[in-house]
mmCIF file of C-alpha atoms in Angstrom:
data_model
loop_
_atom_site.group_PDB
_atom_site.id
_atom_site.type_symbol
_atom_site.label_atom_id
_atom_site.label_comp_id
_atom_site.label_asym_id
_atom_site.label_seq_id
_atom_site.Cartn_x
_atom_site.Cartn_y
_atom_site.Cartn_z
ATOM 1 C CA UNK A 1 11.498 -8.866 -18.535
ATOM 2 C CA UNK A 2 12.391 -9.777 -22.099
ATOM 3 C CA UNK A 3 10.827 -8.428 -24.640
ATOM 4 C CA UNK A 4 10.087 -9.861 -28.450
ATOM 5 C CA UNK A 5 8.700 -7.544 -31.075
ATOM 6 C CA UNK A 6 8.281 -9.695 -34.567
ATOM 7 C CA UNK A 7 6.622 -8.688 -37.636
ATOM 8 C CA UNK A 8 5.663 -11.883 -38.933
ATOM 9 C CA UNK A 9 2.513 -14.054 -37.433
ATOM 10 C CA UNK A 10 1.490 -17.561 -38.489
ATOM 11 C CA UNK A 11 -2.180 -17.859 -39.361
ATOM 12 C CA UNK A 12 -4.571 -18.466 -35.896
ATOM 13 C CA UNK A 13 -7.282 -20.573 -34.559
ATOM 14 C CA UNK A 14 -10.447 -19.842 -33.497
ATOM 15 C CA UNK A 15 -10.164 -17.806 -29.933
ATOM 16 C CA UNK A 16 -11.928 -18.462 -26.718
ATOM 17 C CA UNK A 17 -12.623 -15.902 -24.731
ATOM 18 C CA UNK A 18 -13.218 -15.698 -21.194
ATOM 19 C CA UNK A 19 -15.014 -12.639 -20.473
ATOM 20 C CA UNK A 20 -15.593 -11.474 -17.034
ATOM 21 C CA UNK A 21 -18.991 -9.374 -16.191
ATOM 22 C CA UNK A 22 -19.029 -8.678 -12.375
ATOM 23 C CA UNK A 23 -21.560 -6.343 -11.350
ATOM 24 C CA UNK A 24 -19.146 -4.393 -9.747
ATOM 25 C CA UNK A 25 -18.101 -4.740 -6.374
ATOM 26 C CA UNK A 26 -19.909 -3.809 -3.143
ATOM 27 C CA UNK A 27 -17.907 -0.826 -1.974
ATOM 28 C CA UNK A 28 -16.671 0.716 -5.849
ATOM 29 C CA UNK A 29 -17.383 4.125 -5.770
ATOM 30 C CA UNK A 30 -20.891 4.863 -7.365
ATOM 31 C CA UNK A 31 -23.225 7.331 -7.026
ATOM 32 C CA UNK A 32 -22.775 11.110 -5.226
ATOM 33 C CA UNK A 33 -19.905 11.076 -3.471
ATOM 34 C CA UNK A 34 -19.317 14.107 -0.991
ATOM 35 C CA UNK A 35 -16.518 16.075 -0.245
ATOM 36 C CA UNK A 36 -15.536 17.813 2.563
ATOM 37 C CA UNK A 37 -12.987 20.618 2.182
ATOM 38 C CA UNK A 38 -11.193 21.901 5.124
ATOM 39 C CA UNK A 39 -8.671 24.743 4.790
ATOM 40 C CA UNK A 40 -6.282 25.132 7.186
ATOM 41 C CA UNK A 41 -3.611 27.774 8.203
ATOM 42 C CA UNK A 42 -1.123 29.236 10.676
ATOM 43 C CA UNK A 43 -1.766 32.254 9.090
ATOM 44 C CA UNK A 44 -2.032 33.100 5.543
ATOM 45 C CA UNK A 45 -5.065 32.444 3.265
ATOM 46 C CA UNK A 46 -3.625 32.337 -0.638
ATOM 47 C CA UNK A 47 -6.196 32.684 -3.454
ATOM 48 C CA UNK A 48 -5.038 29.035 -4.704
ATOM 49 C CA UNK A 49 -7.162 28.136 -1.810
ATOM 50 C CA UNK A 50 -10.021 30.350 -2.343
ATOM 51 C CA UNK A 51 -13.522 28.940 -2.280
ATOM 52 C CA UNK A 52 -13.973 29.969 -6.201
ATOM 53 C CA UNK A 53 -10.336 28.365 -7.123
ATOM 54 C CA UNK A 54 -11.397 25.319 -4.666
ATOM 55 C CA UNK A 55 -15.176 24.771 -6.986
ATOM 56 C CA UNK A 56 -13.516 24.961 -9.978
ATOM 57 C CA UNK A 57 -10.910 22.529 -9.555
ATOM 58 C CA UNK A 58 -13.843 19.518 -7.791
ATOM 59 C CA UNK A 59 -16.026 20.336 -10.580
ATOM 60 C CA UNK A 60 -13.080 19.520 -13.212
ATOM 61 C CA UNK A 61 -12.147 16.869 -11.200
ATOM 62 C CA UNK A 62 -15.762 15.631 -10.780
ATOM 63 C CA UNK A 63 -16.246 15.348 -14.399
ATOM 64 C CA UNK A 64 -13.348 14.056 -14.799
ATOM 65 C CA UNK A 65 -14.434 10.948 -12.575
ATOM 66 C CA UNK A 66 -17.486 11.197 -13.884
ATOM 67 C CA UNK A 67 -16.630 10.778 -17.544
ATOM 68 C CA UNK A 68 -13.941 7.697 -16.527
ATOM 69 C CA UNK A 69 -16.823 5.922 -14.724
ATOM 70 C CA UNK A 70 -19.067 6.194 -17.819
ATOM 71 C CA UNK A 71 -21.185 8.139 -15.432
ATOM 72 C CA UNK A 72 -21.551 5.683 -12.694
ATOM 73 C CA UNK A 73 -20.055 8.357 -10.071
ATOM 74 C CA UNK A 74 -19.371 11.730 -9.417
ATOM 75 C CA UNK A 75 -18.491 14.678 -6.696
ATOM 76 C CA UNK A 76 -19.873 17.064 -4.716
ATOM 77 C CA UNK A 77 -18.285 19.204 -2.405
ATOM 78 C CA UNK A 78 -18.683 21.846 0.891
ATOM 79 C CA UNK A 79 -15.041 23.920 2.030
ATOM 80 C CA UNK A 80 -15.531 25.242 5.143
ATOM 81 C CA UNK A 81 -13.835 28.546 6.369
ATOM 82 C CA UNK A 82 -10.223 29.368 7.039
ATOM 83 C CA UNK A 83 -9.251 27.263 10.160
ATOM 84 C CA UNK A 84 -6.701 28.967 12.496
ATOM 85 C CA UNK A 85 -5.319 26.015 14.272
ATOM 86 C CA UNK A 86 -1.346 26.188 13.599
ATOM 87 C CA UNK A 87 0.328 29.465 16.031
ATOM 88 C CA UNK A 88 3.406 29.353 12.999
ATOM 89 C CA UNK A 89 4.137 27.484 10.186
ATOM 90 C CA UNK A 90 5.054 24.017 11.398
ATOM 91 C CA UNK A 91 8.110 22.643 11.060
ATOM 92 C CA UNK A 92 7.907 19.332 10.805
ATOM 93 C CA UNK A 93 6.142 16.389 8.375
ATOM 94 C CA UNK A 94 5.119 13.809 11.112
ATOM 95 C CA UNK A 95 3.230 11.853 8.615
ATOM 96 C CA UNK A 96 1.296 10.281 12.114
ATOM 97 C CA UNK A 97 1.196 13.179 13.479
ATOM 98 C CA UNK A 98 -0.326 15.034 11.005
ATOM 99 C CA UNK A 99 -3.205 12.428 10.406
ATOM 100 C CA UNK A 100 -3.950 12.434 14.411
ATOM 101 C CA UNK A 101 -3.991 16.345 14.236
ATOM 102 C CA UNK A 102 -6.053 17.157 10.916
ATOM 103 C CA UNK A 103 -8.652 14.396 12.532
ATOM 104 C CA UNK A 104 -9.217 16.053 15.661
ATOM 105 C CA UNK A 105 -9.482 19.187 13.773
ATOM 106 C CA UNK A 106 -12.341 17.786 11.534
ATOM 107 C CA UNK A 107 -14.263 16.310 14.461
ATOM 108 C CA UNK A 108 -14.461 20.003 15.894
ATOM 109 C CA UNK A 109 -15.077 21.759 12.807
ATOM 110 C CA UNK A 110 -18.945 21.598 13.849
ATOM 111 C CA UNK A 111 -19.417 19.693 10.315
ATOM 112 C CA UNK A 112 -21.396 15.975 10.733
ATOM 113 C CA UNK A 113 -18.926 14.264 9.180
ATOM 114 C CA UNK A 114 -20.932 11.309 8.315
ATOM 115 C CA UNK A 115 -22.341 13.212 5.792
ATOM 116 C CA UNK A 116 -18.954 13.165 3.839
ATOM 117 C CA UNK A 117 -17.377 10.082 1.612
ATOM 118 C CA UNK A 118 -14.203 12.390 2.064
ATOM 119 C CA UNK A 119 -11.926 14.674 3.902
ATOM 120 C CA UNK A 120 -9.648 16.508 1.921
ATOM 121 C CA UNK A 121 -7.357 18.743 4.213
ATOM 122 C CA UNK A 122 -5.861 21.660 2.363
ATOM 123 C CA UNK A 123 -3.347 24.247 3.441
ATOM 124 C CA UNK A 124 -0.907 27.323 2.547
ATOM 125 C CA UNK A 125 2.378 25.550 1.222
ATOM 126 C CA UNK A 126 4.255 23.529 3.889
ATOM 127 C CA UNK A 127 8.219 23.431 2.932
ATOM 128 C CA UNK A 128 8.507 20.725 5.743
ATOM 129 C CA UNK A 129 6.345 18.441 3.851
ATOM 130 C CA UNK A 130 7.825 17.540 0.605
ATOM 131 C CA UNK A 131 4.524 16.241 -1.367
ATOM 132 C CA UNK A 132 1.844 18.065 -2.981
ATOM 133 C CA UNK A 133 -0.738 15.695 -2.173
ATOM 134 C CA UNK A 134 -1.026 12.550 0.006
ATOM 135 C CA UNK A 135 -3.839 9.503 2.074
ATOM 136 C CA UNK A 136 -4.598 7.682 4.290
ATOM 137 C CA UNK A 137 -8.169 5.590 4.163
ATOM 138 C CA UNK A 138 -10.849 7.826 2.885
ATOM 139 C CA UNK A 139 -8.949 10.888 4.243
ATOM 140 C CA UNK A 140 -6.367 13.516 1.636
ATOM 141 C CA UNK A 141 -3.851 16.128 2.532
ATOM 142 C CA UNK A 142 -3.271 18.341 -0.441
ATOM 143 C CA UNK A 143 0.079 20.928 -0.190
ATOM 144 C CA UNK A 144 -0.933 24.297 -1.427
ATOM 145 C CA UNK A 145 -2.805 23.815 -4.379
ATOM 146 C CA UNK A 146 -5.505 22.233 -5.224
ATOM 147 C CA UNK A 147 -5.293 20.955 -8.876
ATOM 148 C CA UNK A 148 -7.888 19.010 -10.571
ATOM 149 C CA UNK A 149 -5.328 15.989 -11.283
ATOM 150 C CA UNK A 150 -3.970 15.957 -7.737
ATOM 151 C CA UNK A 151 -7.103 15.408 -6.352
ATOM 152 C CA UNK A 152 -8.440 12.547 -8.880
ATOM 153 C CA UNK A 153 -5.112 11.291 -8.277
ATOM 154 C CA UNK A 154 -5.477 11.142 -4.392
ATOM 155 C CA UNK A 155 -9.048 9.864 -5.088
ATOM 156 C CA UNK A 156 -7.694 6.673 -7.059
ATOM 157 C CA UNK A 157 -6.068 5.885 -4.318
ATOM 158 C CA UNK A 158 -8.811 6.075 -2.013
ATOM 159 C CA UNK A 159 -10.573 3.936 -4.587
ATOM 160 C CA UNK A 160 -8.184 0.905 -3.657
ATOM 161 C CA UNK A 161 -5.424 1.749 -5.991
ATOM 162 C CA UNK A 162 -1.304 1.121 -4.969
ATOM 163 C CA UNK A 163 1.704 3.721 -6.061
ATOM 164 C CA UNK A 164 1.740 3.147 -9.519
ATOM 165 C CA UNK A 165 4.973 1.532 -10.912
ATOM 166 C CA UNK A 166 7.460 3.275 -13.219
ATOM 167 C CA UNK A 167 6.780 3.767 -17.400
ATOM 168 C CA UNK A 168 9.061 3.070 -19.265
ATOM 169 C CA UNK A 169 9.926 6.929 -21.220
ATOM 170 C CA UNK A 170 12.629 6.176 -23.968
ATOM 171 C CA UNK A 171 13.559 2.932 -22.749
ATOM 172 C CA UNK A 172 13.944 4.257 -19.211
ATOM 173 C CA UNK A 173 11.534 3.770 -15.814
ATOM 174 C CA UNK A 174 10.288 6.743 -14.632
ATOM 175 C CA UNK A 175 8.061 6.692 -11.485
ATOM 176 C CA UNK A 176 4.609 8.775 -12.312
ATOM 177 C CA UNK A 177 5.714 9.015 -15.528
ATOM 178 C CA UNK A 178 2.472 7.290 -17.086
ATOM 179 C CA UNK A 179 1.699 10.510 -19.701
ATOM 180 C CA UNK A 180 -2.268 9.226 -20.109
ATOM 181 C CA UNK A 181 -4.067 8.396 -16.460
ATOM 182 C CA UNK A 182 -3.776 11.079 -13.306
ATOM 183 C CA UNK A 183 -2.237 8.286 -11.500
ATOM 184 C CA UNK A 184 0.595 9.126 -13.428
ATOM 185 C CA UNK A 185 1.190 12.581 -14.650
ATOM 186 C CA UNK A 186 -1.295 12.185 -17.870
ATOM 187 C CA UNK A 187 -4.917 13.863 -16.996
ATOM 188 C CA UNK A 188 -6.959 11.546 -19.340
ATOM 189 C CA UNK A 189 -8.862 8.331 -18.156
ATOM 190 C CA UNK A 190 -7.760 5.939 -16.155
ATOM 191 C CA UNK A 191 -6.404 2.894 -17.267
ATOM 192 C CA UNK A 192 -8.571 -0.303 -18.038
ATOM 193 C CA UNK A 193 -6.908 -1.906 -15.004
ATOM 194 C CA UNK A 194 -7.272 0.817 -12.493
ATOM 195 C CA UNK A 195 -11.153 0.991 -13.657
ATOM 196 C CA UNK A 196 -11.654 -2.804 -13.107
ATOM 197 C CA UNK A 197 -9.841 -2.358 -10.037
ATOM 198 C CA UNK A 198 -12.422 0.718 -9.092
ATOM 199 C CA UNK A 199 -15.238 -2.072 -10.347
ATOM 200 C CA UNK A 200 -16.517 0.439 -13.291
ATOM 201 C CA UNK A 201 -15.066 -1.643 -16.505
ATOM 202 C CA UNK A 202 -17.663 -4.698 -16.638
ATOM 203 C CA UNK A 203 -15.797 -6.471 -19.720
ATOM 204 C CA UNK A 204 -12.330 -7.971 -19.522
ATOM 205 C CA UNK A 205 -11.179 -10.976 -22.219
ATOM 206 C CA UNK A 206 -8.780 -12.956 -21.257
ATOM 207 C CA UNK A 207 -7.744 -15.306 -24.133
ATOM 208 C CA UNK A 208 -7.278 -19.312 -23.342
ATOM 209 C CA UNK A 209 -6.102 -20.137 -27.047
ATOM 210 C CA UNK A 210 -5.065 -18.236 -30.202
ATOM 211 C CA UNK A 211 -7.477 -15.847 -32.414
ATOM 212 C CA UNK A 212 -8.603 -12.507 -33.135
ATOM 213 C CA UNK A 213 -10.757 -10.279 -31.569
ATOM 214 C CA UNK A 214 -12.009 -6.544 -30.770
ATOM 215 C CA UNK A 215 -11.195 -4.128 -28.131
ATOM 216 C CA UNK A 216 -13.619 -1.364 -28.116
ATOM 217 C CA UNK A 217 -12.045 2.438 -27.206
ATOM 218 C CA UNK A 218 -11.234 2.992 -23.227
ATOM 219 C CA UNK A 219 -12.651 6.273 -23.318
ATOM 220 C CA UNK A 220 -17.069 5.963 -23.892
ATOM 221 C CA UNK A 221 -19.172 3.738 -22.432
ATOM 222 C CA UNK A 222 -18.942 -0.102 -24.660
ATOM 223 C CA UNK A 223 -21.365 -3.207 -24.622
ATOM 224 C CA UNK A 224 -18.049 -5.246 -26.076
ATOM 225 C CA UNK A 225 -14.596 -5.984 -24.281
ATOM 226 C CA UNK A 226 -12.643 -2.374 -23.293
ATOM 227 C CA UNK A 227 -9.448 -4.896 -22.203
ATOM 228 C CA UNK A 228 -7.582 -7.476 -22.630
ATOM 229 C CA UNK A 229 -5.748 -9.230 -19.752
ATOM 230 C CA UNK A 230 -2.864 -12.009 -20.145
ATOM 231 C CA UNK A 231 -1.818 -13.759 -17.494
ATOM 232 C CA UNK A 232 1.188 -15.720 -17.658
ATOM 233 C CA UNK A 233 3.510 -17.574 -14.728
ATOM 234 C CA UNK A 234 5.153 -14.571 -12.988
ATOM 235 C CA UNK A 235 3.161 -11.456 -14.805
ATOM 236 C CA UNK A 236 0.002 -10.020 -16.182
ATOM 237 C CA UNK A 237 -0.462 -8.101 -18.827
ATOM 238 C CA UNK A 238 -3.163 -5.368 -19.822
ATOM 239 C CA UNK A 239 -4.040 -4.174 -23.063
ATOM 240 C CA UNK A 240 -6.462 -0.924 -23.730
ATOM 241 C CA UNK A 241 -7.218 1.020 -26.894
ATOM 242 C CA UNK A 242 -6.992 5.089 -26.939
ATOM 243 C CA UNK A 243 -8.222 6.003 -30.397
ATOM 244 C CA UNK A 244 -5.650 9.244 -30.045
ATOM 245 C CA UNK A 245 -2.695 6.824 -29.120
ATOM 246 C CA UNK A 246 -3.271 3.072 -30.298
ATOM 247 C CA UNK A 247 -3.028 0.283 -27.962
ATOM 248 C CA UNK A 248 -1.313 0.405 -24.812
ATOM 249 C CA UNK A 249 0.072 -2.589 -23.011
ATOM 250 C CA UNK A 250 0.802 -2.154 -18.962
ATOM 251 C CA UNK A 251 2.034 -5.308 -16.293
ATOM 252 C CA UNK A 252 2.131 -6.012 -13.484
ATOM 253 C CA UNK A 253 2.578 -8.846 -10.881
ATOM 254 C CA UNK A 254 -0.417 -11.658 -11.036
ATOM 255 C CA UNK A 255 -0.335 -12.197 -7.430
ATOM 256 C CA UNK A 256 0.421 -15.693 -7.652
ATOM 257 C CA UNK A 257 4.422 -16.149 -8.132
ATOM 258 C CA UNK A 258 7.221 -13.122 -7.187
ATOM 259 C CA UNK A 259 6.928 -10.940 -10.520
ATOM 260 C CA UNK A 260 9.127 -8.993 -12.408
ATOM 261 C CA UNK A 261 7.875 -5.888 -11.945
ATOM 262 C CA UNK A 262 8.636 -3.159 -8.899
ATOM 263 C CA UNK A 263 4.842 -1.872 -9.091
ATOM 264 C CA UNK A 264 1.536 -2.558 -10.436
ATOM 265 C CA UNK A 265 0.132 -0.980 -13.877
ATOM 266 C CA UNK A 266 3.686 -0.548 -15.114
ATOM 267 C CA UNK A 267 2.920 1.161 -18.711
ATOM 268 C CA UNK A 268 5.111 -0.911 -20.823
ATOM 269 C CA UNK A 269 4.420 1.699 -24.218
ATOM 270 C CA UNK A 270 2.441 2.311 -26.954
ATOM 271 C CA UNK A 271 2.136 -1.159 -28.995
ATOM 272 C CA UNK A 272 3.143 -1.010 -32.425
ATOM 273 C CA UNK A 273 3.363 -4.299 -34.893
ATOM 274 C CA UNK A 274 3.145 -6.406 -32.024
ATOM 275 C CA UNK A 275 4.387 -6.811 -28.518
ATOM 276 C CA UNK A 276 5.315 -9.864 -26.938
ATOM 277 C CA UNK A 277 7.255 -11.584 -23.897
ATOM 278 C CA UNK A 278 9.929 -14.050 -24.849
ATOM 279 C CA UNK A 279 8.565 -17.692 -24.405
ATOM 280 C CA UNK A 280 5.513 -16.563 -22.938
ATOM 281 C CA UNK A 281 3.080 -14.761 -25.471
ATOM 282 C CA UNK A 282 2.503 -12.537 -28.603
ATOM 283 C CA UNK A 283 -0.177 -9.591 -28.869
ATOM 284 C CA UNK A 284 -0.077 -7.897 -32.463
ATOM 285 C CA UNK A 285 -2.784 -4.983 -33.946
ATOM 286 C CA UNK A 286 -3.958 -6.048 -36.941
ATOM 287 C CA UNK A 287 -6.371 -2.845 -37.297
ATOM 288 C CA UNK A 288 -7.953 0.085 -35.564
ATOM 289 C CA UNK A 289 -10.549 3.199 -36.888
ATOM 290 C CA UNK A 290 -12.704 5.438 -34.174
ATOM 291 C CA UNK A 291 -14.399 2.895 -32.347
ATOM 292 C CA UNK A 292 -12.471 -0.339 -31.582
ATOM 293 C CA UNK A 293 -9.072 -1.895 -32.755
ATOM 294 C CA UNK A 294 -8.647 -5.346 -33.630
ATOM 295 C CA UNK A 295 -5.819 -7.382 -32.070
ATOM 296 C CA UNK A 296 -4.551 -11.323 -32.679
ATOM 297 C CA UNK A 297 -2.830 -13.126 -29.951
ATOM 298 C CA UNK A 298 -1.321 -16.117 -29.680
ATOM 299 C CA UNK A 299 1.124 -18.414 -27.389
ATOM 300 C CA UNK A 300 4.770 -18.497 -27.976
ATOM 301 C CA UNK A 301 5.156 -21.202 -24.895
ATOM 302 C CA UNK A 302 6.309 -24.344 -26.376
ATOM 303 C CA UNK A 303 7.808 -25.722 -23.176
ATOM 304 C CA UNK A 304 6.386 -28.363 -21.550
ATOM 305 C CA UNK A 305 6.038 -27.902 -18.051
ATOM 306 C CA UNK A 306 8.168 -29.712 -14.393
ATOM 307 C CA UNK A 307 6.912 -33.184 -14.030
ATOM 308 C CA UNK A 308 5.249 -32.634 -10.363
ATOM 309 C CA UNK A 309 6.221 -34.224 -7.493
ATOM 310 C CA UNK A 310 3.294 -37.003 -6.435
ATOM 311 C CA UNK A 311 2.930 -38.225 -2.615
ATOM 312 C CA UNK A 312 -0.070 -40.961 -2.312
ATOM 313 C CA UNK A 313 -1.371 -41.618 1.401
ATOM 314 C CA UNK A 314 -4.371 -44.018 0.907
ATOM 315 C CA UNK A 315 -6.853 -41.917 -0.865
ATOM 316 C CA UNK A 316 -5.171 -38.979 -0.737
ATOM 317 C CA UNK A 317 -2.563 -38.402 -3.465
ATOM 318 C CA UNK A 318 -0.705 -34.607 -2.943
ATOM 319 C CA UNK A 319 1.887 -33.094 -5.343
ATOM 320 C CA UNK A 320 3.972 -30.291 -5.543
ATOM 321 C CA UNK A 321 3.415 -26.550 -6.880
ATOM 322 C CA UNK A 322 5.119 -26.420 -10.683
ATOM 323 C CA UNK A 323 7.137 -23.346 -11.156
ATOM 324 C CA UNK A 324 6.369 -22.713 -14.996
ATOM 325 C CA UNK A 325 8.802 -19.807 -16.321
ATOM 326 C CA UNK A 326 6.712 -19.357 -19.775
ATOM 327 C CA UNK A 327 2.496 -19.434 -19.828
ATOM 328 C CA UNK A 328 2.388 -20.511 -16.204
ATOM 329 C CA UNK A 329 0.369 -23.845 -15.167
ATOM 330 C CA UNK A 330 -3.281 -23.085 -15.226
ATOM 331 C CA UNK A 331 -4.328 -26.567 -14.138
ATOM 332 C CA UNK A 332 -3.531 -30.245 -12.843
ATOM 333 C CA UNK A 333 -5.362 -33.275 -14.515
ATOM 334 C CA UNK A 334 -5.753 -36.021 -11.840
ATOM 335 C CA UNK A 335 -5.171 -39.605 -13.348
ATOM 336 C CA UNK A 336 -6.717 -42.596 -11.124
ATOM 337 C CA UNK A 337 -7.406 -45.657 -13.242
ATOM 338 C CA UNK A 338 -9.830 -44.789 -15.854
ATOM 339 C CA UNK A 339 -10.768 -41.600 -13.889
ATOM 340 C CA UNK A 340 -9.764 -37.814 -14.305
ATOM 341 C CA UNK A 341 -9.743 -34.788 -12.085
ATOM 342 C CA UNK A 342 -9.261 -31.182 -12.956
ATOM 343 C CA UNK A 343 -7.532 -29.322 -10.446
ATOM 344 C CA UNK A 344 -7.158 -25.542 -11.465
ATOM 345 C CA UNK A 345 -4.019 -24.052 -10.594
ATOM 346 C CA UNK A 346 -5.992 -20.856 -9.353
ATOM 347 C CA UNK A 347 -9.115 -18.992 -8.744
ATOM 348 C CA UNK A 348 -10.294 -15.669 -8.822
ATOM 349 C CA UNK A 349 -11.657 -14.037 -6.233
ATOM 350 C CA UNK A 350 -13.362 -10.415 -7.404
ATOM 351 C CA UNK A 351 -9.406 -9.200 -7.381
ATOM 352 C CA UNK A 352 -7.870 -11.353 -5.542
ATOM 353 C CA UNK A 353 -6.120 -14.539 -6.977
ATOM 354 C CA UNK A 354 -4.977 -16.970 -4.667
ATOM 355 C CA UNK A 355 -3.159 -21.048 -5.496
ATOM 356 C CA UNK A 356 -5.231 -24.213 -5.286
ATOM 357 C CA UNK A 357 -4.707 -26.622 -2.963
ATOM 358 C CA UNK A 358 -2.374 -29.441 -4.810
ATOM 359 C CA UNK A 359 -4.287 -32.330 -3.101
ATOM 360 C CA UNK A 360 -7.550 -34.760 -4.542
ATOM 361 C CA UNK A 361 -8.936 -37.541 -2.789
ATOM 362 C CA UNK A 362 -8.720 -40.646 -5.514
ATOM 363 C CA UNK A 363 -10.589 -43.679 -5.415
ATOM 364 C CA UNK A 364 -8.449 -45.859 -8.659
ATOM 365 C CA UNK A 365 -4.658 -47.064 -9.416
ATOM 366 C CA UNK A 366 -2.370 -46.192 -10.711
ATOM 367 C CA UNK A 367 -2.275 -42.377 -9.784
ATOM 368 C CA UNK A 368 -0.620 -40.000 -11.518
ATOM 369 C CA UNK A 369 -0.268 -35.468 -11.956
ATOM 370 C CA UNK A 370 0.159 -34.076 -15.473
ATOM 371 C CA UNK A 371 0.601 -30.157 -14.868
ATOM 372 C CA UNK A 372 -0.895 -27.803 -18.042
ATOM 373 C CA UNK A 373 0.215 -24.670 -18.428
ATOM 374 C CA UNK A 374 -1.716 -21.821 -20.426
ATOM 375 C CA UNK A 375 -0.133 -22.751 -23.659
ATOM 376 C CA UNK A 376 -1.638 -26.128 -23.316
ATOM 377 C CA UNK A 377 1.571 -28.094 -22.618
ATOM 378 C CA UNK A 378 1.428 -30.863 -20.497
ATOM 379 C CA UNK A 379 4.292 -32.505 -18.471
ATOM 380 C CA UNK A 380 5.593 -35.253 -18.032
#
């Protein structure tokens, strides 16, 4: 990744904004959601694992969901007594094993577990297993405590989230080392992106041209755009404002083209004058107070895209993919005799982005592809 930080900006156009208002999907977490609590033991019962220690921590972690979701979800929670089911301490970490085990021991704990959203298996410290907290599905094993952050962290995964990649601390990646969201080792909200992945953040602008516009704070419920998301040929990029912080900036890979980044939601750092990638595109905060900052953005791509590659079998013409290294190629114009057809490069789908099929059926002559990329340069 190359990145260009530059003080100076060139005056801007008007911006068009794209902004995306899904009503969430189908399965986001919303609502009650209920926790089941099984303690579990060879042996020893430690007060991290008491009942009162246990309440505390779901009811910090509860409103810490709660508060991220601008209220949309929250927990509840039953622990059940001290299950004997271990003879000694084991010895082993059987990651299999251990899920085939702590399942059977649910299904006989006399619990219905329909009842539950969750099981979260907890348990005196286990030196053979070295994590504090780990999933699988809708099921969490937590190591010997029971913190607040471990188990919102656990939870965002159950909510459809991947290992987050490394932040970059002092120039350096550092796995977990995100000091804001629990799905680092921060205990503040989640990110914009890991909210819009859980389906509560309902605004997203994604920029087609240069302008200004507003980014209302992460952290309270908005009416107005809480992110801004730039996608470019290999990348995406996500912007959020934390009043206590500034704006952030975080990438990841766009799905569509091998990216340059080892995991998703990589915080790239606090942005300053501006941030930028090389030939690609330029965010810079022009002002902030309480409430909302305001950013400008604009292109830097001022390559024109690969001529593609056209194949015409009667009324079929085909062409190759364009690899674009700057803005990417957002769409294919379709030239057959007077006529024109747009051919997007992509589509959304919820979260999922997924290629176009480069084919049309044509009906004039000549034929011929121009590729666009995001910029708005056209090929040859």
């Amino acid at each position: 990744m190359t990145v260009a930080r530059t003080i100076l900006f060139s005056t801007v156009a008007a911006l068009l904004l794209l902004t995306l208002a899904p009503p969430g999907r189908p399965d986001a977490p919303a609502g009650e959601q209920r926790l089941l609590i099984l303690r579990l033991t060879w042996g020893p019962e430690t007060d991290e694992l008491s009942e009162a220690t246990i309440a505390r921590s779901v009811d910090q972690a509860s409103a810490h969901v709660r508060e991220s979701s601008y209220g949309r979800t929250w927990l509840t929670h039953e622990t059940t007594r001290w299950l004997h089911v271990w003879s000694a301490e084991p010895t082993t970490c059987d990651y299999s094993q251990l899920s085939t085990f702590t399942t059977g021991v649910a299904r006989q704990s006399g619990y219905d577990l329909a009842r539950f959203s969750h099981l979260v298996f907890v348990f005196p410290y286990l030196a053979a297993c070295r994590w504090g907290g780990s999933y699988s599905g809708n099921v969490i094993w937590l190591n010997w405590a029971i913190p607040y952050t471990t188990l919102a962290h656990e939870l965002g995964h159950t909510y459809g989230l991947p290992e987050e990649g490394p932040a970059l601390v002092g120039g350096r990646p550092e796995n977990y080392a995100n000091p804001y969201t629990v799905m680092g080792h921060g205990r503040e909200h989640f990110t914009a992106w890991e909210k819009w992945v859980f389906g509560w953040l309902d605004r997203v602008a994604r920029p087609a041209r240069a302008g200004t516009f507003s980014l209302d704070a992460l952290e309270r419920p908005s009416a107005g755009s809480q992110a801004l998301a730039v996608t470019i040929a290999r990348d995406e990029y996500w912007f959020e404002y934390r009043p206590a912080h500034g704006v952030l900036a975080y990438g990841g890979a766009n799905g569509l083209e091998p990216g340059r980044f080892s995991g998703r939601n990589v915080l790239i750092g606090p942005v300053g004058t501006s941030f930028g990638v090389a030939g690609a595109f330029e965010v810079r905060l022009t002002a902030s107070d309480a409430e909302q900052a305001t950013l400008a953005f604009r292109w830097l791509d001022r390559t024109r895209p690969p001529r593609p590659r056209v194949r015409v079998r009667g009324r079929v013409v085909e062409w190759d993919r364009v690899l674009d290294t700057g803005s990417g190629v957002a769409r294919y114009e379709v030239h057959a005799g007077r006529r024109v057809r747009i051919v997007p490069a992509w589509r959304s789908f919820g979260r999922a982005v997924v290629q176009v099929d480069t084919r049309a059926t044509v009906s004039g002559r000549p034929v011929r592809v121009v590729a666009v990329d995001r910029a708005g340069n056209r090929s040859p």
